[in-house]
Coordinates of C-alpha atoms in Angstrom, one line a residue:
X1 CA 27.4 -4.9 -5.0
X2 CA 25.6 -1.3 -4.0
X3 CA 23.1 -1.2 -1.3
X4 CA 19.9 -0.7 -4.1
X5 CA 20.8 -3.9 -6.1
X6 CA 21.1 -6.0 -2.5
X7 CA 17.7 -4.3 -1.5
X8 CA 16.2 -4.8 -5.1
X9 CA 17.4 -8.4 -4.8
X10 CA 16.2 -9.2 -1.5
X11 CA 13.0 -8.0 -2.6
X12 CA 12.6 -9.6 -5.2
X13 CA 13.0 -13.1 -4.2
X14 CA 10.1 -12.3 -1.3
X15 CA 8.0 -10.7 -3.6
X16 CA 8.0 -13.8 -6.3
X17 CA 4.5 -15.5 -5.1
X18 CA 3.2 -12.4 -5.9
X19 CA 4.0 -11.9 -9.3
X20 CA 3.2 -15.1 -9.8
X21 CA 0.3 -15.2 -8.2
X22 CA -0.6 -12.0 -10.5
X23 CA 0.5 -13.4 -13.4
X24 CA -1.5 -16.3 -12.8
X25 CA -5.1 -14.3 -11.6
X26 CA -4.5 -12.1 -15.2
X27 CA -4.0 -15.7 -17.4
X28 CA -7.0 -17.5 -16.3
X29 CA -9.2 -15.0 -15.2
X30 CA -10.6 -13.9 -19.1
X31 CA -13.7 -12.2 -18.1
X32 CA -15.6 -11.2 -14.7
X33 CA -17.6 -14.4 -13.4
X34 CA -18.6 -13.3 -10.6
X35 CA -20.1 -15.8 -7.2
X36 CA -17.5 -19.0 -8.8
X37 CA -14.8 -20.3 -5.9
X38 CA -11.8 -20.5 -8.1
X39 CA -12.0 -17.1 -9.6
X40 CA -12.5 -15.7 -5.7
X41 CA -9.3 -17.6 -5.1
X42 CA -7.4 -16.5 -7.9
X43 CA -8.4 -12.9 -7.2
X44 CA -7.5 -13.2 -3.3
X45 CA -4.1 -14.8 -4.0
X46 CA -1.7 -12.0 -4.8
X47 CA -3.0 -10.1 -1.8
X48 CA -2.4 -13.5 -0.1
X49 CA 1.3 -13.3 -1.1
X50 CA 1.8 -9.6 -0.3
X51 CA 0.9 -10.6 3.6
X52 CA 2.9 -13.1 3.4
X53 CA 5.8 -10.5 2.3
X54 CA 5.6 -9.0 4.9
X55 CA 5.9 -11.6 7.5
X56 CA 8.6 -12.8 6.2
X57 CA 10.8 -10.0 5.0
X58 CA 11.1 -9.1 8.8
X59 CA 8.2 -9.0 11.6
X60 CA 7.9 -8.6 15.0
X61 CA 5.1 -7.7 17.1
X62 CA 6.6 -5.3 19.3
X63 CA 6.7 -1.5 18.5
X64 CA 9.4 -1.4 15.6
X65 CA 6.9 -3.6 13.3
X66 CA 4.5 -1.4 14.2
X67 CA 4.0 0.2 10.6
X68 CA 4.3 -3.8 9.2
X69 CA 1.3 -4.8 11.8
X70 CA -1.2 -2.0 10.4
X71 CA -0.5 -2.6 7.0
X72 CA -0.4 -6.4 7.4
X73 CA -4.3 -5.8 8.9
X74 CA -4.9 -3.6 5.8
X75 CA -3.9 -6.4 3.0
X76 CA -6.0 -8.8 5.6
X77 CA -9.0 -7.0 5.6
X78 CA -8.3 -6.1 1.5
X79 CA -8.8 -9.7 1.0
X80 CA -11.6 -10.4 2.7
X81 CA -13.0 -7.1 0.5
X82 CA -12.4 -8.6 -2.8
X83 CA -13.7 -11.9 -1.9
X84 CA -16.7 -10.3 -0.9
X85 CA -17.2 -8.3 -4.1
X86 CA -16.5 -11.6 -5.6
X87 CA -19.6 -13.5 -4.5
X88 CA -21.9 -10.3 -5.4
X89 CA -21.8 -8.4 -1.7
X90 CA -21.1 -5.1 -2.4
X91 CA -22.1 -3.1 0.6
X92 CA -20.0 -5.7 2.8
X93 CA -16.9 -5.4 0.6
X94 CA -17.0 -2.1 1.3
X95 CA -16.8 -2.5 4.7
X96 CA -13.9 -4.5 4.8
X97 CA -11.8 -2.0 2.3
X98 CA -12.9 0.9 4.6
X99 CA -11.8 -1.5 8.1
X100 CA -8.3 -1.3 5.6
X101 CA -7.9 2.0 4.6
X102 CA -8.5 2.8 8.7
X103 CA -5.3 0.5 9.0
X104 CA -3.0 2.1 6.2
X105 CA -3.7 5.5 7.8
X106 CA -3.2 4.8 11.0
X107 CA 0.2 2.9 9.2
X108 CA 1.1 6.1 7.3
X109 CA 0.3 7.9 10.4
X110 CA -1.2 11.8 11.2
X111 CA 2.7 13.9 11.1
X112 CA 3.5 16.1 9.7
X113 CA -0.2 17.0 9.4
X114 CA -0.4 18.9 5.5
X115 CA -4.2 19.6 6.1
X116 CA -3.3 21.8 3.0
X117 CA -2.9 18.1 1.2
X118 CA -6.4 16.9 2.9
X119 CA -8.0 20.0 2.1
X120 CA -7.1 19.6 -2.4
X121 CA -8.3 16.1 -2.2
X122 CA -11.8 16.3 -0.1
X123 CA -13.4 19.0 -1.8
X124 CA -12.9 16.7 -5.5
X125 CA -14.6 14.2 -3.7
X126 CA -17.1 16.0 -2.0
X127 CA -17.9 17.0 -5.4
X128 CA -18.4 13.5 -7.0
X129 CA -20.3 12.3 -4.5
X130 CA -22.3 15.3 -3.8
X131 CA -22.6 13.7 -8.0
X132 CA -23.8 10.2 -8.1
X133 CA -25.3 10.4 -4.8
X134 CA -28.5 9.9 -7.2
X135 CA -27.5 6.3 -8.5
X136 CA -27.1 5.3 -4.5
X137 CA -29.7 3.0 -3.1
X138 CA -30.7 3.6 0.3
X139 CA -27.7 1.3 1.5
X140 CA -24.7 2.9 -0.6
X141 CA -26.0 6.5 0.0
X142 CA -24.3 6.5 3.5
X143 CA -21.6 4.2 3.1
X144 CA -20.2 5.7 -0.2
X145 CA -19.6 9.3 1.6
X146 CA -18.4 7.7 4.4
X147 CA -16.0 4.9 2.0
X148 CA -14.6 8.2 0.0
X149 CA -13.7 10.0 3.6
X150 CA -11.7 7.2 4.2
X151 CA -10.2 6.3 1.3
X152 CA -9.3 10.0 0.2
X153 CA -8.0 10.4 4.0
X154 CA -5.1 7.3 3.0
X155 CA -4.1 9.2 0.6
X156 CA -3.7 12.1 2.2
X157 CA -1.4 10.3 5.1
X158 CA 0.4 8.7 2.4
X159 CA 1.3 11.7 0.7
X160 CA 2.1 13.5 3.5
X161 CA 4.8 10.4 4.6
X162 CA 6.0 11.0 1.1
X163 CA 6.5 15.3 1.2
X164 CA 8.4 14.6 4.4
X165 CA 10.2 11.1 4.6
X166 CA 11.2 11.9 0.6
X167 CA 12.4 8.5 0.1
X168 CA 11.7 6.3 -2.7
X169 CA 9.6 4.1 -0.7
X170 CA 7.6 6.5 0.6
X171 CA 7.1 8.4 -2.7
X172 CA 6.0 4.6 -4.3
X173 CA 3.2 4.1 -1.5
X174 CA 1.5 7.5 -2.5
X175 CA 1.4 6.4 -6.0
X176 CA 0.1 3.6 -4.9
X177 CA -2.3 5.4 -2.5
X178 CA -2.9 7.1 -5.4
X179 CA -3.6 4.1 -7.8
X180 CA -6.0 2.7 -5.3
X181 CA -8.3 5.3 -6.1
X182 CA -8.1 5.7 -9.0
X183 CA -9.2 1.7 -9.6
X184 CA -12.3 2.8 -6.9
X185 CA -12.8 5.4 -8.5
X186 CA -13.1 2.9 -12.3
X187 CA -15.3 0.9 -10.3
X188 CA -17.5 3.9 -8.9
X189 CA -17.6 5.7 -12.9
X190 CA -18.6 1.9 -14.2
X191 CA -20.7 0.7 -11.7
X192 CA -23.0 3.8 -11.1
X193 CA -22.4 5.6 -13.8
X194 CA -22.6 2.8 -15.9
X195 CA -19.8 4.5 -18.3
X196 CA -18.7 1.7 -20.2
X197 CA -15.0 2.0 -20.7
X198 CA -13.1 -0.6 -22.6
X199 CA -11.1 -3.8 -20.4
X200 CA -12.5 -1.7 -17.3
X201 CA -11.3 -4.7 -15.9
X202 CA -7.9 -4.6 -16.5
X203 CA -8.4 -1.3 -15.4
X204 CA -9.7 -1.8 -12.4
X205 CA -7.3 -5.0 -11.9
X206 CA -4.0 -3.0 -12.5
X207 CA -4.0 -0.2 -10.9
X208 CA -5.4 -1.9 -7.5
X209 CA -3.2 -5.3 -8.0
X210 CA -0.2 -2.0 -8.2
X211 CA -1.2 -0.1 -5.0
X212 CA -1.2 -3.2 -2.7
X213 CA 2.1 -3.4 -4.1
X214 CA 3.5 0.0 -3.4
X215 CA 2.0 0.1 0.3
X216 CA 3.1 -3.8 0.9
X217 CA 6.9 -2.8 -0.3
X218 CA 6.7 0.4 2.3
X219 CA 7.4 -2.0 5.3
X220 CA 10.3 -3.3 3.8
X221 CA 12.5 0.2 6.0
X222 CA 10.2 -1.4 8.6
X223 CA 12.2 -2.4 11.7
X224 CA 14.5 -1.5 14.9
X225 CA 16.9 1.7 13.8
X226 CA 20.4 1.0 12.4
X227 CA 23.2 0.2 14.9
X228 CA 25.9 2.7 14.8
X229 CA 29.6 2.4 16.7
X230 CA 32.5 5.2 16.1
X231 CA 35.7 3.8 15.1
X232 CA 39.0 5.4 14.9
X233 CA 40.7 5.6 11.0
X234 CA 43.2 7.4 11.8
X235 CA 45.4 10.1 13.8
X236 CA 43.3 13.1 12.0
X237 CA 39.5 11.6 11.3
X238 CA 37.3 9.4 13.0
X239 CA 34.5 7.7 11.1
X240 CA 30.9 6.5 12.4
X241 CA 30.2 2.8 11.1
X242 CA 26.4 1.8 11.0
X243 CA 25.3 -1.7 9.5
X244 CA 22.0 -1.8 8.2
X245 CA 20.3 -5.2 8.7
X246 CA 17.8 -5.5 5.4
X247 CA 16.5 -8.8 4.5
X248 CA 19.4 -10.8 6.1
X249 CA 22.0 -9.2 4.6
X250 CA 24.1 -6.9 6.8
X251 CA 25.3 -3.4 4.6
X252 CA 27.9 -1.5 6.4
X253 CA 28.8 2.1 5.5
X254 CA 31.5 4.9 6.7
X255 CA 30.9 8.4 7.3
X256 CA 33.6 10.6 8.4
X257 CA 32.5 12.8 10.8
X258 CA 35.3 15.8 10.2
X259 CA 33.3 16.0 7.0
X260 CA 30.0 15.9 9.2
X261 CA 31.0 18.7 11.2
X262 CA 32.8 20.5 8.5

């Protein structure tokens, strides 16, 4: 069985609670009844399931799992934000999500900087904030620009990491970060500009859950570096045997050093 199939199989088992909770939410919450306890619980369940995934896929309170720790904290504050938004405490929910983005930014890191990517994001966001400013009250006129900077920075750092690493997990994470921005933009359009989007709640929640899923999944490769040892295959070639432990499965790869040096 290939490494990718082993990886997918391991992920699907640990992500089962997330998939089930998403199906449960969209099956039972037909409209958008805010302020009700049962809808708040159902809305938060998928994020709780993702936090559980980060814990059970491999987690420790040491430097090897630094990214997992930060993303776990981001998920915790996202869950708090979901609850606060659902009970009509929008400013407090926005603060909670802002803190979540700070943890995500820290998880994605600042190297490489890729400042041009950031500039390309901040310009349209600034135009958007200026455009919606007249629709904001005295609290949101301060909170919304700060939040927009935070979520734009989160997207910038995820894109920079994807461009640098170029792996499936980092690219998918960057797609998730972009969907997070789209989800929040849909909220802004419907809430501040009163644009009647068809199926607005579905669009907002589907993009949001995919975004959080992608960000949580990016921790799958977090942990200690794989251990390699040099073994002799024959008189002519040596090999490096690397055993990578992924989700309690040991995957061994042999790489010929003669090919590397050639």
